[in-house]
Tab-separated table of C-alpha atoms in Angstrom:
chain	number	residue	atom	x	y	z
N	1	MET	CA	-125.033	-35.320	75.980
N	2	LEU	CA	-125.757	-38.503	78.379
N	3	SER	CA	-127.277	-41.520	75.186
N	4	GLU	CA	-129.151	-43.676	77.137
N	5	LYS	CA	-129.599	-45.539	73.756
N	6	VAL	CA	-126.299	-47.880	74.532
N	7	ASP	CA	-124.749	-49.324	78.560
N	8	TYR	CA	-121.531	-47.907	79.063
N	9	ASP	CA	-118.841	-50.252	81.573
N	10	LEU	CA	-117.643	-47.358	84.078
N	11	ILE	CA	-117.438	-43.686	84.251
N	12	LEU	CA	-113.847	-41.898	82.729
N	13	VAL	CA	-112.460	-39.272	86.115
N	14	ARG	CA	-109.978	-37.287	84.970
N	15	TYR	CA	-109.586	-33.952	87.396
N	16	GLY	CA	-107.105	-31.054	87.137
N	17	GLU	CA	-104.614	-29.064	89.557
N	18	LEU	CA	-104.075	-32.729	90.950
N	19	SER	CA	-101.915	-33.473	88.817
N	20	LEU	CA	-99.562	-30.488	89.750
N	21	LYS	CA	-99.128	-31.507	92.172
N	22	SER	CA	-96.052	-33.215	93.855
N	23	ARG	CA	-96.352	-37.054	93.467
N	24	TYR	CA	-96.920	-38.044	97.589
N	25	VAL	CA	-99.391	-34.804	97.470
N	26	ARG	CA	-101.038	-35.859	94.057
N	27	ARG	CA	-101.684	-39.775	96.159
N	28	TYR	CA	-102.633	-38.012	99.196
N	29	PHE	CA	-105.728	-35.546	96.818
N	30	GLU	CA	-106.068	-38.910	94.504
N	31	ASN	CA	-107.017	-40.952	97.927
N	32	MET	CA	-109.472	-37.776	99.571
N	33	LEU	CA	-111.088	-37.625	96.059
N	34	VAL	CA	-111.740	-41.287	95.728
N	35	ARG	CA	-112.814	-40.862	99.322
N	36	ASN	CA	-115.250	-38.187	98.627
N	37	ILE	CA	-116.879	-39.878	95.595
N	38	LYS	CA	-117.321	-43.398	97.128
N	39	ASN	CA	-118.755	-41.245	99.965
N	40	VAL	CA	-121.079	-40.251	97.539
N	41	PHE	CA	-122.194	-42.597	95.721
N	42	ARG	CA	-123.174	-44.343	99.327
N	43	ARG	CA	-125.468	-41.460	100.062
N	44	HIS	CA	-127.459	-41.606	96.987
N	45	GLY	CA	-127.267	-45.568	97.748
N	46	LEU	CA	-125.824	-46.574	94.448
N	47	SER	CA	-123.574	-48.386	93.915
N	48	CYS	CA	-119.877	-47.092	93.085
N	49	ARG	CA	-116.396	-49.581	92.805
N	50	VAL	CA	-113.453	-47.115	91.854
N	51	GLU	CA	-110.506	-48.386	90.036
N	52	ARG	CA	-106.856	-45.922	89.544
N	53	GLU	CA	-104.417	-45.020	87.759
N	54	TRP	CA	-102.170	-41.901	87.724
N	55	GLY	CA	-103.843	-39.737	86.212
N	56	ARG	CA	-106.905	-41.740	85.902
N	57	ILE	CA	-110.319	-42.746	87.789
N	58	TYR	CA	-112.303	-45.332	86.614
N	59	VAL	CA	-115.625	-44.945	88.576
N	60	PHE	CA	-118.044	-48.832	87.664
N	61	THR	CA	-121.726	-49.039	88.915
N	62	ASP	CA	-124.849	-50.232	88.107
N	63	ASN	CA	-126.670	-46.463	86.962
N	64	VAL	CA	-124.235	-44.704	84.572
N	65	SER	CA	-126.377	-41.898	83.968
N	66	SER	CA	-127.648	-40.855	87.220
N	67	GLY	CA	-123.577	-41.005	88.486
N	68	VAL	CA	-122.619	-38.590	85.861
N	69	ASP	CA	-125.144	-36.377	87.461
N	70	LEU	CA	-124.026	-37.075	90.918
N	71	LEU	CA	-119.828	-36.767	89.214
N	72	ARG	CA	-120.366	-32.998	88.191
N	73	ARG	CA	-121.575	-31.994	91.503
N	74	VAL	CA	-118.385	-33.453	93.591
N	75	PHE	CA	-115.922	-30.973	93.888
N	76	GLY	CA	-111.678	-32.333	92.374
N	77	VAL	CA	-113.808	-33.451	89.290
N	78	VAL	CA	-112.663	-31.263	86.343
N	79	SER	CA	-114.684	-33.379	83.659
N	80	VAL	CA	-116.655	-37.224	83.297
N	81	SER	CA	-116.880	-39.104	80.661
N	82	PRO	CA	-119.514	-42.286	80.011
N	83	ALA	CA	-116.798	-44.888	78.137
N	84	PHE	CA	-116.609	-49.154	76.974
N	85	ARG	CA	-113.255	-50.305	77.484
N	86	THR	CA	-111.640	-53.969	75.930
N	87	VAL	CA	-108.468	-54.951	74.600
N	88	SER	CA	-105.480	-52.451	73.170
N	89	SER	CA	-105.449	-54.773	70.177
N	90	MET	CA	-106.415	-52.976	66.915
N	91	ASP	CA	-109.304	-55.827	65.673
N	92	SER	CA	-110.557	-55.009	69.262
N	93	VAL	CA	-110.853	-51.567	68.870
N	94	SER	CA	-112.634	-51.212	65.191
N	95	LYS	CA	-115.165	-54.330	66.146
N	96	LEU	CA	-115.797	-51.690	69.137
N	97	ALA	CA	-115.973	-48.146	67.463
N	98	VAL	CA	-117.899	-49.733	64.452
N	99	GLY	CA	-120.712	-51.363	67.104
N	100	VAL	CA	-120.463	-47.863	68.973
N	101	SER	CA	-120.986	-45.256	66.770
N	102	LYS	CA	-124.212	-47.412	64.777
N	103	LYS	CA	-125.617	-46.274	67.894
N	104	PHE	CA	-125.244	-42.116	66.231
N	105	LEU	CA	-124.575	-42.393	63.017
N	106	CYS	CA	-126.614	-42.475	59.754
N	107	GLY	CA	-125.377	-42.146	56.554
N	108	ASP	CA	-125.766	-38.282	55.723
N	109	MET	CA	-123.882	-36.989	58.884
N	110	SER	CA	-119.627	-36.625	59.378
N	111	PHE	CA	-117.452	-37.701	62.447
N	112	ALA	CA	-114.091	-37.932	63.416
N	113	VAL	CA	-112.066	-40.109	65.363
N	114	ARG	CA	-109.307	-38.139	68.143
N	115	VAL	CA	-107.184	-40.500	69.419
N	116	THR	CA	-104.231	-40.415	72.709
N	117	ARG	CA	-102.176	-43.284	73.067
N	118	THR	CA	-99.647	-44.619	75.919
N	119	GLY	CA	-98.041	-47.413	76.449
N	120	CYS	CA	-96.007	-49.275	73.857
N	121	HIS	CA	-97.604	-50.880	70.754
N	122	VAL	CA	-96.905	-51.938	67.164
N	123	PHE	CA	-99.439	-49.174	66.069
N	124	THR	CA	-99.616	-45.980	66.158
N	125	SER	CA	-102.409	-42.986	67.331
N	126	ARG	CA	-102.127	-42.806	63.424
N	127	ASP	CA	-102.878	-46.131	62.392
N	128	VAL	CA	-105.717	-46.081	65.586
N	129	ALA	CA	-107.452	-43.497	63.856
N	130	VAL	CA	-107.284	-44.554	60.493
N	131	ARG	CA	-108.405	-48.300	60.223
N	132	VAL	CA	-111.600	-46.835	63.273
N	133	GLY	CA	-112.390	-44.399	60.835
N	134	ARG	CA	-112.421	-46.145	57.272
N	135	ASP	CA	-113.746	-49.540	59.170
N	136	VAL	CA	-117.031	-47.149	60.886
N	137	ALA	CA	-117.645	-45.252	57.780
N	138	ALA	CA	-117.339	-48.689	55.133
N	139	VAL	CA	-120.292	-49.631	58.526
N	140	THR	CA	-122.064	-46.791	58.832
N	141	GLY	CA	-122.042	-44.967	55.143
N	142	ALA	CA	-120.564	-41.239	57.157
N	143	ARG	CA	-118.168	-39.073	55.581
N	144	VAL	CA	-114.756	-38.090	58.232
N	145	ASP	CA	-114.673	-34.942	58.881
N	146	LEU	CA	-111.928	-33.474	61.163
N	147	ASP	CA	-112.727	-30.302	61.587
N	148	ARG	CA	-116.687	-29.128	62.521
N	149	PRO	CA	-117.725	-33.627	62.528
N	150	ASP	CA	-121.122	-34.266	63.711
N	151	PHE	CA	-119.868	-36.991	65.925
N	152	GLU	CA	-116.977	-37.054	67.489
N	153	LEU	CA	-114.982	-40.446	68.601
N	154	PHE	CA	-112.921	-40.770	71.561
N	155	ILE	CA	-110.335	-43.518	72.213
N	156	GLU	CA	-107.991	-43.483	74.837
N	157	VAL	CA	-105.566	-46.584	74.278
N	158	ARG	CA	-103.363	-47.038	77.485
N	159	ASP	CA	-101.364	-49.944	78.207
N	160	ASP	CA	-103.753	-52.819	77.544
N	161	VAL	CA	-106.794	-51.718	77.938
N	162	SER	CA	-108.947	-49.476	74.682
N	163	PHE	CA	-111.483	-46.470	76.725
N	164	LEU	CA	-113.675	-45.360	73.859
N	165	PHE	CA	-116.337	-42.246	74.504
N	166	THR	CA	-118.392	-39.918	72.407
N	167	GLU	CA	-118.452	-36.295	74.844
N	168	LYS	CA	-116.484	-35.182	77.729
N	169	ILE	CA	-118.570	-33.165	80.762
N	170	VAL	CA	-117.288	-30.430	81.732
N	171	CYS	CA	-117.479	-30.698	86.069
N	172	VAL	CA	-117.726	-28.461	88.974
N	173	GLY	CA	-113.677	-28.996	89.302
N	174	GLY	CA	-111.131	-27.087	92.111
N	175	LEU	CA	-110.196	-29.611	94.995
N	176	PRO	CA	-110.934	-32.553	97.015
N	177	VAL	CA	-112.958	-31.473	100.028
N	178	GLY	CA	-110.964	-32.289	102.752
N	179	THR	CA	-107.292	-30.516	101.443
N	180	GLN	CA	-106.988	-27.481	102.372
N	181	GLY	CA	-108.315	-27.149	106.001
N	182	ARG	CA	-111.424	-26.305	108.061
N	183	VAL	CA	-113.081	-23.295	108.144
N	184	LEU	CA	-116.443	-21.759	110.116
N	185	VAL	CA	-118.711	-19.881	107.387
N	186	LEU	CA	-120.060	-17.249	109.251
N	187	VAL	CA	-124.087	-17.409	107.440
N	188	ASP	CA	-125.745	-13.933	108.175
N	189	SER	CA	-127.176	-13.878	104.089
N	190	PHE	CA	-127.231	-15.787	100.790
N	191	TYR	CA	-123.830	-14.537	99.460
N	192	SER	CA	-121.992	-16.350	103.064
N	193	ILE	CA	-123.323	-19.516	101.127
N	194	LEU	CA	-121.759	-18.091	98.426
N	195	ALA	CA	-118.294	-17.807	99.418
N	196	ALA	CA	-118.658	-21.414	101.370
N	197	TRP	CA	-119.162	-22.743	97.726
N	198	TYR	CA	-115.996	-20.884	96.069
N	199	MET	CA	-114.665	-22.223	99.689
N	200	MET	CA	-115.558	-25.721	99.278
N	201	ARG	CA	-114.365	-25.768	95.697
N	202	ARG	CA	-111.079	-24.906	97.287
N	203	GLY	CA	-110.913	-28.149	98.712
N	204	CYS	CA	-111.921	-26.704	102.205
N	205	ASP	CA	-114.202	-28.790	105.093
N	206	VAL	CA	-116.885	-26.297	106.337
N	207	VAL	CA	-118.837	-25.679	109.098
N	208	PHE	CA	-122.059	-23.068	108.827
N	209	VAL	CA	-122.716	-21.376	111.800
N	210	VAL	CA	-126.268	-19.746	111.695
N	211	VAL	CA	-126.791	-16.486	112.766
N	212	ASP	CA	-130.638	-16.652	111.809
N	213	ASP	CA	-132.489	-19.187	111.215
N	214	SER	CA	-134.643	-19.004	108.307
N	215	PHE	CA	-131.182	-19.265	106.372
N	216	LEU	CA	-131.666	-22.745	107.240
N	217	SER	CA	-133.870	-24.779	104.734
N	218	CYS	CA	-131.698	-22.747	101.865
N	219	LEU	CA	-128.375	-24.171	103.527
N	220	ASP	CA	-130.065	-27.864	103.606
N	221	SER	CA	-131.168	-27.457	99.687
N	222	PHE	CA	-127.655	-26.272	99.350
N	223	LEU	CA	-125.627	-29.160	101.101
N	224	SER	CA	-127.792	-31.479	99.225
N	225	LYS	CA	-127.225	-30.414	96.031
N	226	TRP	CA	-123.626	-30.565	96.378
N	227	ASN	CA	-123.708	-33.485	97.882
N	228	MET	CA	-121.484	-31.591	100.912
N	229	GLU	CA	-122.309	-33.366	104.379
N	230	SER	CA	-120.996	-30.210	106.515
N	231	LYS	CA	-121.620	-29.745	110.472
N	232	ILE	CA	-124.498	-27.342	111.311
N	233	ILE	CA	-124.998	-24.673	114.055
N	234	SER	CA	-128.216	-23.201	114.306
N	235	ALA	CA	-126.882	-19.910	117.314
N	236	ASN	CA	-129.429	-16.356	116.798
N	237	VAL	CA	-127.323	-13.567	118.762
N	238	SER	CA	-129.598	-10.710	120.105
N	239	CYS	CA	-126.375	-7.884	119.790
N	240	ARG	CA	-122.219	-7.796	118.406
N	241	VAL	CA	-120.825	-8.576	121.433
N	242	ASP	CA	-122.319	-12.076	121.583
N	243	LEU	CA	-122.237	-12.615	118.373
N	244	TYR	CA	-117.782	-11.972	118.488
N	245	SER	CA	-117.590	-14.335	121.327
N	246	MET	CA	-119.506	-16.884	119.190
N	247	LEU	CA	-117.734	-17.189	116.050
N	248	ASP	CA	-114.267	-17.616	118.741
N	249	ARG	CA	-115.682	-20.481	120.847
N	250	PHE	CA	-117.607	-22.374	117.913
N	251	PHE	CA	-113.612	-21.825	116.016
N	252	LEU	CA	-111.939	-23.078	118.634
N	253	ASP	CA	-114.108	-26.317	119.811
N	254	GLU	CA	-114.460	-26.900	116.004
N	255	GLY	CA	-110.302	-27.121	115.294
N	256	CYS	CA	-111.008	-24.554	112.067
N	257	ASP	CA	-108.279	-22.328	110.738
N	258	ALA	CA	-110.012	-19.608	109.379
N	259	ILE	CA	-114.093	-17.533	109.599
N	260	VAL	CA	-114.748	-17.240	106.208
N	261	THR	CA	-117.876	-14.476	105.189
N	262	GLY	CA	-120.080	-13.652	102.713
N	263	TYR	CA	-118.779	-10.062	102.721
N	264	SER	CA	-118.607	-7.717	99.611
N	265	MET	CA	-117.389	-4.161	98.861
N	266	TYR	CA	-120.741	-3.759	96.026
N	267	MET	CA	-122.225	-2.859	100.165
N	268	HIS	CA	-122.169	0.369	101.187
N	269	SER	CA	-118.473	0.788	101.581
N	270	ASP	CA	-118.058	2.097	104.651
N	271	ASP	CA	-120.716	0.079	106.486
N	272	VAL	CA	-118.425	-3.741	104.947
N	273	LEU	CA	-114.870	-1.842	105.739
N	274	SER	CA	-116.040	-1.222	109.360
N	275	SER	CA	-117.219	-4.343	110.722
N	276	ILE	CA	-114.129	-6.494	109.222
N	277	MET	CA	-112.414	-4.238	110.974
N	278	LEU	CA	-114.942	-4.742	114.067
N	279	LEU	CA	-114.649	-8.010	113.588
N	280	LYS	CA	-110.217	-8.375	113.308
N	281	LYS	CA	-110.481	-6.049	116.648
N	282	HIS	CA	-112.511	-8.826	119.128
N	283	VAL	CA	-111.917	-12.252	116.977
N	284	GLY	CA	-108.369	-12.915	116.927
N	285	HIS	CA	-108.556	-15.563	114.633
N	286	LEU	CA	-107.451	-15.646	110.660
N	287	PHE	CA	-110.747	-13.529	108.594
N	288	LEU	CA	-111.222	-14.450	104.365
N	289	HIS	CA	-113.447	-13.118	102.761
N	290	PRO	CA	-113.919	-14.742	99.363
N	291	LEU	CA	-116.426	-11.922	97.791
N	292	ILE	CA	-114.357	-8.949	98.887
N	293	CYS	CA	-114.299	-7.710	94.800
N	294	PHE	CA	-117.641	-9.154	93.134
N	295	ASP	CA	-120.508	-6.985	92.497
N	296	ARG	CA	-124.377	-8.565	93.383
N	297	GLU	CA	-124.936	-8.542	90.053
N	298	MET	CA	-121.820	-11.351	89.550
N	299	MET	CA	-122.902	-12.862	93.078
N	300	ASP	CA	-126.234	-13.423	92.027
N	301	GLN	CA	-125.731	-15.475	88.519
N	302	LYS	CA	-123.466	-17.444	90.952
N	303	LEU	CA	-125.788	-17.421	93.728
N	304	ARG	CA	-128.470	-19.067	90.051
N	305	GLU	CA	-125.279	-21.482	88.942
N	306	ILE	CA	-125.204	-23.150	91.888
N	307	GLY	CA	-128.517	-23.712	93.097
N	308	VAL	CA	-129.872	-20.599	96.134
N	309	LEU	CA	-131.299	-18.286	93.489
N	310	VAL	CA	-134.127	-19.011	90.971
């Protein structure tokens, strides 16, 4: 849990699937993720400076606690860690580690030091762990327990700079929004919003077409919670023919690659299949149904998790 006892230097940002891409594609995805992070901080009035290395993004802000809260809901971010940094010398790392550990440890607690290292150094990861563990134990009186510690101190030695942190906060993951095309989401139920969330998590830019204005308030709240500025088109229709014509027009006007629905087979399967067939017949574009195999319990649980249902 994020501690208010200490003043962190920065936030380490980790991403997942981006690391599997080619160098060119990875650079494009990283650029998009950095852009999205900066936009989120700007919209919330928080300072933000971003530095980037291969495999890591570093965010510097005046309010680390609020920054972490925002980053947890940025698509493409797998985990974050409020962190401290220092030069990569044994003395500097140990001094900082002792200072940090004193904020968390007391004599009746146990701890472990986890070290990773990249680059050329005169010491090994084990050398760092042994030195830091010895110094922390001497100052705090806590004991080392590598299997079930009360407290873990993580150290990343990366070339000339080292980072220390005490937790890895899980975030939404997925891919950065804007890297996987643009989709039109037909909003006719809460489940349509859930379908949109899954498409956002897969990196799609989303345009919402709302056919029932009663969903507008919920949709606005959802977009605010997930730091999105998606376009919303309110388009009440009186019959299916109008719906088909409207979807076709908006699809072309917005330059979309697919149309997304919240249909699921948990509903009356004949009705769902009939609706899908009619859409395919009258609207000549690609349709995606990300919830098609979800049952109602699964969908309702996920709606609560993403803040649509309470």
